[in-house]
PDB file of C-alpha atoms and ligand atoms in Angstrom:
ATOM      1  CA  MET A  22      -0.058  -0.025   0.015  1.00 96.00           C
ATOM      2  CA  LYS A  23       3.105   2.202  -0.225  1.00 95.00           C
ATOM      3  CA  ASP A  24       2.173   5.755  -1.453  1.00 93.00           C
ATOM      4  CA  LYS A  25      -1.499   4.923  -1.588  1.00 98.00           C
ATOM      5  CA  ILE A  26      -4.146   7.294  -0.224  1.00 98.00           C
ATOM      6  CA  ALA A  27      -6.649   5.473   2.022  1.00 98.00           C
ATOM      7  CA  ILE A  28      -9.830   7.018   3.512  1.00 98.00           C
ATOM      8  CA  ILE A  29     -11.322   5.439   6.601  1.00 99.00           C
ATOM      9  CA  THR A  30     -14.590   6.658   7.928  1.00 99.00           C
ATOM     10  CA  GLY A  31     -15.559   6.335  11.691  1.00 98.00           C
ATOM     11  CA  ALA A  32     -11.737   6.369  12.326  1.00 98.00           C
ATOM     12  CA  ALA A  33     -11.855   7.955  15.765  1.00 98.00           C
ATOM     13  CA  GLN A  34     -12.127   4.684  17.625  1.00 97.00           C
ATOM     14  CA  GLY A  35     -12.760   0.956  17.400  1.00 97.00           C
ATOM     15  CA  ILE A  36     -12.559  -0.776  14.024  1.00 98.00           C
ATOM     16  CA  GLY A  37     -12.038   2.447  12.083  1.00 98.00           C
ATOM     17  CA  LYS A  38      -9.054   3.490  14.219  1.00 98.00           C
ATOM     18  CA  ALA A  39      -7.547   0.030  13.870  1.00 98.00           C
ATOM     19  CA  CYS A  40      -7.978   0.291  10.116  1.00 99.00           C
ATOM     20  CA  ALA A  41      -6.251   3.666   9.958  1.00 99.00           C
ATOM     21  CA  GLN A  42      -3.345   2.098  11.947  1.00 98.00           C
ATOM     22  CA  ALA A  43      -3.078  -0.971   9.675  1.00 98.00           C
ATOM     23  CA  PHE A  44      -3.274   0.989   6.423  1.00 98.00           C
ATOM     24  CA  ALA A  45      -0.602   3.450   7.669  1.00 98.00           C
ATOM     25  CA  LYS A  46       1.648   0.636   8.825  1.00 98.00           C
ATOM     26  CA  ALA A  47       1.239  -0.888   5.387  1.00 98.00           C
ATOM     27  CA  GLY A  48       2.715   2.301   3.860  1.00 98.00           C
ATOM     28  CA  ALA A  49      -0.429   4.214   2.957  1.00 98.00           C
ATOM     29  CA  THR A  50      -1.424   7.735   3.929  1.00 98.00           C
ATOM     30  CA  SER A  51      -4.385   7.085   6.187  1.00 98.00           C
ATOM     31  CA  ILE A  52      -7.060   9.780   6.005  1.00 98.00           C
ATOM     32  CA  LEU A  53      -9.029   9.500   9.264  1.00 99.00           C
ATOM     33  CA  VAL A  54     -12.604  10.802   8.867  1.00 98.00           C
ATOM     34  CA  ASP A  55     -15.130  10.996  11.708  1.00 98.00           C
ATOM     35  CA  ILE A  56     -18.087  13.072  12.824  1.00 98.00           C
ATOM     36  CA  ASN A  57     -15.758  14.569  15.478  1.00 98.00           C
ATOM     37  CA  GLU A  58     -12.471  15.250  13.702  1.00 98.00           C
ATOM     38  CA  PRO A  59      -9.970  12.576  14.951  1.00 98.00           C
ATOM     39  CA  ILE A  60      -7.034  15.021  15.304  1.00 98.00           C
ATOM     40  CA  ASP A  61      -5.315  13.170  18.182  1.00 98.00           C
ATOM     41  CA  GLN A  62      -5.695   9.728  16.498  1.00 98.00           C
ATOM     42  CA  ALA A  63      -4.012  11.058  13.323  1.00 98.00           C
ATOM     43  CA  ARG A  64      -1.307  12.811  15.325  1.00 98.00           C
ATOM     44  CA  GLU A  65      -0.547   9.498  17.147  1.00 98.00           C
ATOM     45  CA  LEU A  66       0.197   7.933  13.823  1.00 98.00           C
ATOM     46  CA  VAL A  67       2.298  10.779  12.509  1.00 98.00           C
ATOM     47  CA  GLU A  68       4.330  10.730  15.838  1.00 98.00           C
ATOM     48  CA  ALA A  69       4.902   7.092  15.160  1.00 98.00           C
ATOM     49  CA  GLY A  70       6.515   7.965  11.864  1.00 98.00           C
ATOM     50  CA  LEU A  71       3.496   7.070   9.697  1.00 98.00           C
ATOM     51  CA  LYS A  72       1.484   9.079   7.264  1.00 98.00           C
ATOM     52  CA  ALA A  73      -2.013  10.317   8.458  1.00 98.00           C
ATOM     53  CA  GLU A  74      -4.368  13.246   8.380  1.00 98.00           C
ATOM     54  CA  SER A  75      -7.784  13.857   9.995  1.00 98.00           C
ATOM     55  CA  TYR A  76     -10.979  15.365   8.624  1.00 98.00           C
ATOM     56  CA  ARG A  77     -14.380  16.029  10.118  1.00 98.00           C
ATOM     57  CA  CYS A  78     -17.270  14.592   8.116  1.00 98.00           C
ATOM     58  CA  ASP A  79     -20.835  13.461   8.822  1.00 99.00           C
ATOM     59  CA  VAL A  80     -21.289  10.539   6.481  1.00 99.00           C
ATOM     60  CA  SER A  81     -25.056  10.819   6.708  1.00 98.00           C
ATOM     61  CA  ASP A  82     -24.810  14.314   5.076  1.00 98.00           C
ATOM     62  CA  LYS A  83     -24.198  14.229   1.381  1.00 98.00           C
ATOM     63  CA  ALA A  84     -22.834  17.789   1.333  1.00 98.00           C
ATOM     64  CA  SER A  85     -20.357  16.941   4.070  1.00 98.00           C
ATOM     65  CA  VAL A  86     -19.149  13.907   2.249  1.00 98.00           C
ATOM     66  CA  MET A  87     -18.808  15.751  -1.102  1.00 98.00           C
ATOM     67  CA  GLU A  88     -16.850  18.554   0.499  1.00 98.00           C
ATOM     68  CA  THR A  89     -14.549  16.228   2.458  1.00 98.00           C
ATOM     69  CA  ILE A  90     -13.708  14.027  -0.545  1.00 98.00           C
ATOM     70  CA  SER A  91     -13.149  17.167  -2.718  1.00 98.00           C
ATOM     71  CA  ARG A  92     -10.734  18.588  -0.046  1.00 98.00           C
ATOM     72  CA  ILE A  93      -8.821  15.247   0.124  1.00 98.00           C
ATOM     73  CA  VAL A  94      -8.554  15.022  -3.647  1.00 98.00           C
ATOM     74  CA  ASP A  95      -7.420  18.674  -3.913  1.00 98.00           C
ATOM     75  CA  LYS A  96      -4.655  17.889  -1.412  1.00 98.00           C
ATOM     76  CA  TYR A  97      -3.612  14.360  -2.466  1.00 98.00           C
ATOM     77  CA  GLY A  98      -4.851  14.119  -6.067  1.00 98.00           C
ATOM     78  CA  GLN A  99      -6.326  10.709  -5.677  1.00 98.00           C
ATOM     79  CA  ILE A 100      -8.121   8.109  -3.466  1.00 98.00           C
ATOM     80  CA  ASP A 101      -6.738   4.572  -3.841  1.00 98.00           C
ATOM     81  CA  ALA A 102      -8.657   2.777  -1.043  1.00 98.00           C
ATOM     82  CA  ALA A 103     -11.611   3.480   1.159  1.00 99.00           C
ATOM     83  CA  VAL A 104     -13.027   1.729   4.134  1.00 99.00           C
ATOM     84  CA  ASN A 105     -16.619   2.838   4.743  1.00 99.00           C
ATOM     85  CA  ASN A 106     -16.822   1.920   8.381  1.00 98.00           C
ATOM     86  CA  ALA A 107     -18.776   4.618  10.210  1.00 98.00           C
ATOM     87  CA  GLY A 108     -21.779   3.151  11.878  1.00 97.00           C
ATOM     88  CA  ILE A 109     -24.167   3.428  14.884  1.00 96.00           C
ATOM     89  CA  GLN A 110     -26.239   0.879  16.824  1.00 91.00           C
ATOM     90  CA  THR A 111     -29.928   1.326  17.637  1.00 87.00           C
ATOM     91  CA  PRO A 112     -31.430   0.654  21.073  1.00 88.00           C
ATOM     92  CA  GLN A 113     -32.469  -2.947  21.256  1.00 88.00           C
ATOM     93  CA  ARG A 114     -36.156  -3.365  21.000  1.00 95.00           C
ATOM     94  CA  PRO A 115     -38.698  -5.464  19.066  1.00 97.00           C
ATOM     95  CA  MET A 116     -39.228  -4.048  15.572  1.00 97.00           C
ATOM     96  CA  ALA A 117     -42.615  -2.329  16.090  1.00 98.00           C
ATOM     97  CA  GLU A 118     -41.234  -0.504  19.215  1.00 98.00           C
ATOM     98  CA  ILE A 119     -38.299   1.098  17.279  1.00 97.00           C
ATOM     99  CA  THR A 120     -39.299   4.742  16.784  1.00 97.00           C
ATOM    100  CA  ASP A 121     -39.311   6.398  13.401  1.00 97.00           C
ATOM    101  CA  GLU A 122     -36.591   8.685  14.603  1.00 97.00           C
ATOM    102  CA  GLU A 123     -34.336   5.775  15.685  1.00 97.00           C
ATOM    103  CA  PHE A 124     -35.027   3.960  12.353  1.00 97.00           C
ATOM    104  CA  GLU A 125     -34.280   7.105  10.268  1.00 98.00           C
ATOM    105  CA  CYS A 126     -31.171   7.805  12.256  1.00 98.00           C
ATOM    106  CA  THR A 127     -29.856   4.243  11.786  1.00 98.00           C
ATOM    107  CA  VAL A 128     -30.580   4.264   7.998  1.00 98.00           C
ATOM    108  CA  ALA A 129     -28.952   7.769   7.625  1.00 98.00           C
ATOM    109  CA  VAL A 130     -25.620   6.569   9.050  1.00 98.00           C
ATOM    110  CA  ASP A 131     -25.477   2.836   8.513  1.00 98.00           C
ATOM    111  CA  PHE A 132     -26.917   2.697   4.977  1.00 98.00           C
ATOM    112  CA  LYS A 133     -27.069   6.181   3.417  1.00 98.00           C
ATOM    113  CA  GLY A 134     -23.650   6.999   4.983  1.00 99.00           C
ATOM    114  CA  VAL A 135     -22.160   4.054   3.037  1.00 99.00           C
ATOM    115  CA  TRP A 136     -24.094   5.066  -0.133  1.00 98.00           C
ATOM    116  CA  ASN A 137     -22.836   8.736   0.104  1.00 98.00           C
ATOM    117  CA  CYS A 138     -19.216   7.768   0.663  1.00 98.00           C
ATOM    118  CA  MET A 139     -19.124   5.088  -1.948  1.00 98.00           C
ATOM    119  CA  ARG A 140     -20.697   7.306  -4.635  1.00 98.00           C
ATOM    120  CA  TYR A 141     -18.095  10.076  -4.315  1.00 98.00           C
ATOM    121  CA  GLU A 142     -15.233   7.636  -3.890  1.00 98.00           C
ATOM    122  CA  ILE A 143     -16.245   5.849  -7.055  1.00 98.00           C
ATOM    123  CA  LEU A 144     -16.726   9.136  -8.979  1.00 98.00           C
ATOM    124  CA  GLN A 145     -13.123  10.038  -8.073  1.00 98.00           C
ATOM    125  CA  MET A 146     -11.692   6.541  -8.682  1.00 98.00           C
ATOM    126  CA  LEU A 147     -13.195   6.552 -12.201  1.00 98.00           C
ATOM    127  CA  LYS A 148     -11.067   9.638 -13.039  1.00 98.00           C
ATOM    128  CA  GLN A 149      -7.847   7.847 -11.963  1.00 98.00           C
ATOM    129  CA  LYS A 150      -5.725   5.607 -14.232  1.00 96.00           C
ATOM    130  CA  SER A 151      -5.127   3.171 -11.256  1.00 95.00           C
ATOM    131  CA  LYS A 152      -8.809   3.146 -10.193  1.00 97.00           C
ATOM    132  CA  GLY A 153      -9.007   1.744  -6.534  1.00 98.00           C
ATOM    133  CA  ALA A 154     -10.562  -0.616  -3.958  1.00 98.00           C
ATOM    134  CA  ILE A 155     -13.422  -0.051  -1.585  1.00 99.00           C
ATOM    135  CA  VAL A 156     -14.426  -2.013   1.505  1.00 99.00           C
ATOM    136  CA  ASN A 157     -17.778  -1.463   3.218  1.00 99.00           C
ATOM    137  CA  ILE A 158     -18.037  -2.657   6.792  1.00 99.00           C
ATOM    138  CA  SER A 159     -21.267  -4.659   7.187  1.00 98.00           C
ATOM    139  CA  SER A 160     -21.690  -7.204   9.965  1.00 98.00           C
ATOM    140  CA  GLN A 161     -22.254 -10.887  10.700  1.00 97.00           C
ATOM    141  CA  GLY A 162     -25.777  -9.331  11.105  1.00 97.00           C
ATOM    142  CA  GLY A 163     -25.679  -8.563   7.405  1.00 98.00           C
ATOM    143  CA  ILE A 164     -25.936 -12.322   6.850  1.00 97.00           C
ATOM    144  CA  THR A 165     -27.858 -13.498   9.890  1.00 96.00           C
ATOM    145  CA  ALA A 166     -30.317 -11.739  12.191  1.00 95.00           C
ATOM    146  CA  PHE A 167     -30.535 -10.771  15.789  1.00 91.00           C
ATOM    147  CA  PRO A 168     -33.680 -10.000  17.816  1.00 93.00           C
ATOM    148  CA  GLY A 169     -34.283  -6.409  18.770  1.00 94.00           C
ATOM    149  CA  GLN A 170     -32.050  -4.965  16.099  1.00 95.00           C
ATOM    150  CA  ALA A 171     -34.372  -4.710  13.030  1.00 98.00           C
ATOM    151  CA  ALA A 172     -33.163  -1.295  11.827  1.00 98.00           C
ATOM    152  CA  TYR A 173     -29.430  -1.998  12.218  1.00 98.00           C
ATOM    153  CA  ILE A 174     -29.659  -5.518  10.726  1.00 98.00           C
ATOM    154  CA  ALA A 175     -31.702  -4.290   7.770  1.00 98.00           C
ATOM    155  CA  CYS A 176     -29.001  -1.707   7.041  1.00 98.00           C
ATOM    156  CA  LYS A 177     -26.183  -4.261   7.333  1.00 98.00           C
ATOM    157  CA  HIS A 178     -28.025  -6.480   4.802  1.00 98.00           C
ATOM    158  CA  ALA A 179     -28.496  -3.508   2.539  1.00 98.00           C
ATOM    159  CA  VAL A 180     -24.741  -2.767   2.684  1.00 99.00           C
ATOM    160  CA  ILE A 181     -24.033  -6.228   1.392  1.00 99.00           C
ATOM    161  CA  GLY A 182     -26.639  -5.826  -1.459  1.00 98.00           C
ATOM    162  CA  LEU A 183     -25.088  -2.415  -2.327  1.00 98.00           C
ATOM    163  CA  THR A 184     -21.643  -3.863  -2.279  1.00 99.00           C
ATOM    164  CA  ARG A 185     -22.425  -6.683  -4.598  1.00 98.00           C
ATOM    165  CA  THR A 186     -24.354  -4.577  -7.091  1.00 98.00           C
ATOM    166  CA  ALA A 187     -21.760  -1.766  -7.198  1.00 98.00           C
ATOM    167  CA  ALA A 188     -19.044  -4.434  -7.564  1.00 98.00           C
ATOM    168  CA  MET A 189     -20.785  -5.664 -10.719  1.00 98.00           C
ATOM    169  CA  ASP A 190     -21.174  -2.108 -12.004  1.00 98.00           C
ATOM    170  CA  TYR A 191     -17.456  -1.282 -11.645  1.00 98.00           C
ATOM    171  CA  ALA A 192     -15.461  -4.540 -11.740  1.00 98.00           C
ATOM    172  CA  ALA A 193     -14.823  -4.256 -15.480  1.00 98.00           C
ATOM    173  CA  VAL A 194     -13.251  -0.798 -15.108  1.00 98.00           C
ATOM    174  CA  GLY A 195     -10.939  -1.895 -12.265  1.00 98.00           C
ATOM    175  CA  ILE A 196     -12.683  -0.602  -9.136  1.00 98.00           C
ATOM    176  CA  ARG A 197     -13.016  -3.540  -6.688  1.00 98.00           C
ATOM    177  CA  ILE A 198     -15.774  -3.279  -4.059  1.00 98.00           C
ATOM    178  CA  ASN A 199     -16.039  -5.696  -1.219  1.00 99.00           C
ATOM    179  CA  ALA A 200     -17.446  -5.941   2.265  1.00 99.00           C
ATOM    180  CA  VAL A 201     -16.203  -7.175   5.601  1.00 99.00           C
ATOM    181  CA  CYS A 202     -18.690  -8.659   7.950  1.00 98.00           C
ATOM    182  CA  PRO A 203     -17.327  -8.460  11.547  1.00 98.00           C
ATOM    183  CA  GLY A 204     -18.558 -10.678  14.351  1.00 96.00           C
ATOM    184  CA  VAL A 205     -18.653  -9.234  17.800  1.00 93.00           C
ATOM    185  CA  ILE A 206     -15.587  -7.129  18.176  1.00 96.00           C
ATOM    186  CA  ARG A 207     -14.335  -5.558  21.322  1.00 94.00           C
ATOM    187  CA  THR A 208     -14.840  -1.866  20.549  1.00 93.00           C
ATOM    188  CA  PRO A 209     -16.640   0.980  22.347  1.00 87.00           C
ATOM    189  CA  MET A 210     -19.794   0.037  20.343  1.00 79.00           C
ATOM    190  CA  ALA A 211     -19.751  -3.560  21.630  1.00 83.00           C
ATOM    191  CA  GLU A 212     -18.664  -2.466  25.173  1.00 87.00           C
ATOM    192  CA  GLU A 213     -21.753  -0.286  25.335  1.00 84.00           C
ATOM    193  CA  LEU A 214     -23.978  -3.196  24.402  1.00 79.00           C
ATOM    194  CA  ILE A 215     -22.320  -5.388  26.978  1.00 86.00           C
ATOM    195  CA  ARG A 216     -22.430  -2.538  29.627  1.00 86.00           C
ATOM    196  CA  ARG A 217     -26.294  -2.316  29.077  1.00 82.00           C
ATOM    197  CA  ASN A 218     -26.673  -6.051  29.408  1.00 83.00           C
ATOM    198  CA  PRO A 219     -23.655  -7.871  31.023  1.00 85.00           C
ATOM    199  CA  GLU A 220     -25.241 -11.283  30.326  1.00 88.00           C
ATOM    200  CA  VAL A 221     -24.861 -10.645  26.640  1.00 83.00           C
ATOM    201  CA  GLU A 222     -21.056 -11.194  26.651  1.00 87.00           C
ATOM    202  CA  ARG A 223     -21.361 -14.632  28.143  1.00 89.00           C
ATOM    203  CA  GLU A 224     -24.109 -15.529  25.729  1.00 87.00           C
ATOM    204  CA  LEU A 225     -22.206 -14.254  22.780  1.00 85.00           C
ATOM    205  CA  ILE A 226     -19.015 -16.144  23.618  1.00 93.00           C
ATOM    206  CA  ARG A 227     -20.982 -19.296  24.109  1.00 93.00           C
ATOM    207  CA  ASP A 228     -22.006 -19.074  20.430  1.00 92.00           C
ATOM    208  CA  ILE A 229     -18.677 -18.190  19.001  1.00 96.00           C
ATOM    209  CA  PRO A 230     -16.609 -21.273  18.156  1.00 96.00           C
ATOM    210  CA  ALA A 231     -13.373 -19.357  18.623  1.00 97.00           C
ATOM    211  CA  GLY A 232     -14.430 -18.815  22.286  1.00 96.00           C
ATOM    212  CA  ARG A 233     -13.831 -15.153  22.453  1.00 95.00           C
ATOM    213  CA  LEU A 234     -14.777 -11.786  21.043  1.00 95.00           C
ATOM    214  CA  GLY A 235     -12.756 -10.383  18.143  1.00 97.00           C
ATOM    215  CA  GLU A 236     -10.314  -7.563  18.242  1.00 97.00           C
ATOM    216  CA  PRO A 237     -10.544  -4.447  16.003  1.00 98.00           C
ATOM    217  CA  GLU A 238      -7.140  -5.236  14.521  1.00 98.00           C
ATOM    218  CA  GLU A 239      -8.455  -8.492  13.148  1.00 98.00           C
ATOM    219  CA  ILE A 240     -11.136  -6.695  11.087  1.00 98.00           C
ATOM    220  CA  ALA A 241      -8.525  -4.119  10.045  1.00 99.00           C
ATOM    221  CA  GLN A 242      -6.283  -6.903   8.599  1.00 98.00           C
ATOM    222  CA  ALA A 243      -9.250  -8.216   6.562  1.00 98.00           C
ATOM    223  CA  ALA A 244     -10.097  -4.756   5.164  1.00 99.00           C
ATOM    224  CA  LEU A 245      -6.452  -4.071   4.328  1.00 98.00           C
ATOM    225  CA  TRP A 246      -6.038  -7.409   2.606  1.00 98.00           C
ATOM    226  CA  LEU A 247      -9.164  -6.810   0.447  1.00 98.00           C
ATOM    227  CA  CYS A 248      -7.716  -3.423  -0.597  1.00 98.00           C
ATOM    228  CA  GLU A 249      -4.218  -4.683  -1.502  1.00 98.00           C
ATOM    229  CA  PRO A 250      -3.663  -4.455  -5.264  1.00 96.00           C
ATOM    230  CA  LYS A 251      -2.324  -8.050  -5.275  1.00 96.00           C
ATOM    231  CA  ASN A 252      -5.813  -9.367  -4.430  1.00 97.00           C
ATOM    232  CA  SER A 253      -6.918  -8.102  -7.769  1.00 97.00           C
ATOM    233  CA  PHE A 254      -9.635 -10.691  -8.612  1.00 98.00           C
ATOM    234  CA  ILE A 255     -11.763 -10.361  -5.525  1.00 98.00           C
ATOM    235  CA  ALA A 256     -14.963  -8.352  -6.096  1.00 98.00           C
ATOM    236  CA  GLY A 257     -18.379  -8.232  -4.583  1.00 98.00           C
ATOM    237  CA  HIS A 258     -17.309 -10.597  -1.708  1.00 98.00           C
ATOM    238  CA  ALA A 259     -18.765 -10.220   1.813  1.00 98.00           C
ATOM    239  CA  LEU A 260     -15.921 -11.667   4.074  1.00 98.00           C
ATOM    240  CA  LEU A 261     -17.148 -12.953   7.402  1.00 98.00           C
ATOM    241  CA  VAL A 262     -14.565 -12.371  10.201  1.00 98.00           C
ATOM    242  CA  ASP A 263     -16.479 -13.677  13.099  1.00 98.00           C
ATOM    243  CA  GLY A 264     -14.639 -16.475  14.883  1.00 98.00           C
ATOM    244  CA  GLY A 265     -17.022 -18.963  13.207  1.00 97.00           C
ATOM    245  CA  PHE A 266     -20.253 -17.614  14.652  1.00 95.00           C
ATOM    246  CA  THR A 267     -22.187 -17.939  11.427  1.00 94.00           C
ATOM    247  CA  ILE A 268     -21.186 -21.635  10.944  1.00 94.00           C
ATOM    248  CA  HIS A 269     -24.091 -22.599  13.054  1.00 82.00           C
TER     249      HIS A 269
HETATM  250  P1  NAP B 316     -17.633   2.548  17.352  1.00 63.87           P
HETATM  251  O1  NAP B 316     -16.611   2.149  18.285  1.00 63.87           O
HETATM  252  O2  NAP B 316     -18.912   3.103  17.759  1.00 63.87           O
HETATM  253  O3  NAP B 316     -17.013   3.584  16.255  1.00 63.87           O
HETATM  254  C1  NAP B 316     -17.743   4.093  15.180  1.00 63.87           C
HETATM  255  C2  NAP B 316     -17.157   5.516  14.816  1.00 63.87           C
HETATM  256  O4  NAP B 316     -18.069   6.036  13.794  1.00 63.87           O
HETATM  257  C3  NAP B 316     -17.290   6.494  16.063  1.00 63.87           C
HETATM  258  O5  NAP B 316     -16.114   7.197  16.137  1.00 63.87           O
HETATM  259  C4  NAP B 316     -18.432   7.342  15.645  1.00 63.87           C
HETATM  260  O6  NAP B 316     -18.311   8.677  16.196  1.00 63.87           O
HETATM  261  C5  NAP B 316     -18.333   7.427  14.218  1.00 63.87           C
HETATM  262  N1  NAP B 316     -19.629   7.885  13.544  1.00 63.87           N
HETATM  263  C6  NAP B 316     -20.858   7.663  13.987  1.00 63.87           C
HETATM  264  N2  NAP B 316     -21.661   8.379  13.197  1.00 63.87           N
HETATM  265  C7  NAP B 316     -20.933   9.029  12.268  1.00 63.87           C
HETATM  266  C8  NAP B 316     -21.265   9.819  11.173  1.00 63.87           C
HETATM  267  N3  NAP B 316     -22.586  10.187  10.914  1.00 63.87           N
HETATM  268  N4  NAP B 316     -20.259  10.241  10.380  1.00 63.87           N
HETATM  269  C9  NAP B 316     -18.983   9.987  10.655  1.00 63.87           C
HETATM  270  N5  NAP B 316     -18.573   9.163  11.700  1.00 63.87           N
HETATM  271  C10 NAP B 316     -19.589   8.667  12.501  1.00 63.87           C
HETATM  272  O7  NAP B 316     -18.021   1.307  16.287  1.00 63.87           O
HETATM  273  P2  NAP B 316     -17.212  -0.020  15.929  1.00 63.87           P
HETATM  274  O8  NAP B 316     -17.616  -1.084  16.836  1.00 63.87           O
HETATM  275  O9  NAP B 316     -15.797   0.298  15.656  1.00 63.87           O
HETATM  276  O10 NAP B 316     -17.992  -0.313  14.567  1.00 63.87           O
HETATM  277  C11 NAP B 316     -17.480   0.140  13.332  1.00 63.87           C
HETATM  278  C12 NAP B 316     -18.286  -0.516  12.213  1.00 63.87           C
HETATM  279  O11 NAP B 316     -18.311  -1.939  12.344  1.00 63.87           O
HETATM  280  C13 NAP B 316     -19.832  -0.088  12.264  1.00 63.87           C
HETATM  281  O12 NAP B 316     -20.224   0.048  10.933  1.00 63.87           O
HETATM  282  C14 NAP B 316     -20.441  -1.243  12.921  1.00 63.87           C
HETATM  283  O13 NAP B 316     -21.755  -1.367  12.558  1.00 63.87           O
HETATM  284  C15 NAP B 316     -19.610  -2.463  12.379  1.00 63.87           C
HETATM  285  N6  NAP B 316     -19.665  -3.650  13.251  1.00 63.87           N
HETATM  286  C16 NAP B 316     -19.148  -3.614  14.515  1.00 63.87           C
HETATM  287  C17 NAP B 316     -19.155  -4.718  15.333  1.00 63.87           C
HETATM  288  C18 NAP B 316     -18.723  -4.754  16.720  1.00 63.87           C
HETATM  289  O14 NAP B 316     -18.894  -5.806  17.369  1.00 63.87           O
HETATM  290  N7  NAP B 316     -18.109  -3.756  17.235  1.00 63.87           N
HETATM  291  C19 NAP B 316     -19.779  -5.914  14.773  1.00 63.87           C
HETATM  292  C20 NAP B 316     -20.270  -5.909  13.452  1.00 63.87           C
HETATM  293  C21 NAP B 316     -20.150  -4.788  12.727  1.00 63.87           C
HETATM  294  P3  NAP B 316     -19.073   8.985  17.660  1.00 63.87           P
HETATM  295  O15 NAP B 316     -18.611   7.961  18.630  1.00 63.87           O
HETATM  296  O16 NAP B 316     -18.696  10.331  17.924  1.00 63.87           O
HETATM  297  O17 NAP B 316     -20.566   8.835  17.341  1.00 63.87           O
END
């Protein structure tokens, strides 16, 4: 990934932060994007001798995404890789009890956010001779379902549908689009879920053949691998990284 420019959304913490570290360690310039500008996270990488910069962007807001991508392209001239990772969880309730506001908020970030980012990343990559690679972060919940998470799970299924279709649209021109489907990963998002219901952790581990939760770095490695130019024939794939959870 030497000299490549990689955008990672939701890079302030968790999986996004681990992706930014992994891409930078692989030689790329990591562009850390988050709703609160991840200045310190980018500085940490630069202080470690890596290449990184931070931007503030709300992925649910088309204008904010357009502006951010255009500032990045003005500065760096290209986008070689993108990890569309920013996402939120909805409070856990049976479907009919999820409010319209919660539903719309989840769709705005978890689905429309990926749509917005992908669209402007693709429009830029089409202008570049070397094109590029995109990874969308779905979930094991993009393949299976969990009670009480109808809005989140529907969005994660949609991200896989979007990934597959866009991969077909752009594979022939050399833009590779794939998804990573994390299992339960120890990030602030998962910690919050466990904090609200401590029983959940025991129950989750019971159903994971690997016998533990995943680490953000394990998702970052999968996203990095899918973006590496040597993996040039992988398109429209949804890669489960879940310790075997979905084998059941
Ligand atoms: P996380 O720790 O909550 O981090 C998500 C980051 O995205 C946060 O920094 C958050 O900022 C940011 N963000 C939220 N809304 C945004 C917006 N509108 N625009 C830009 N940035 C925004 O989450 P994570 O656990 O690392 O999850 C990352 C991705 O993996 C998500 O798409 C999630 O659905 C998926 N995933 C996670 C797990 C898991 O077990 N952790 C499992 C399957 C899939 P704020 O904190 O300021 O809101």
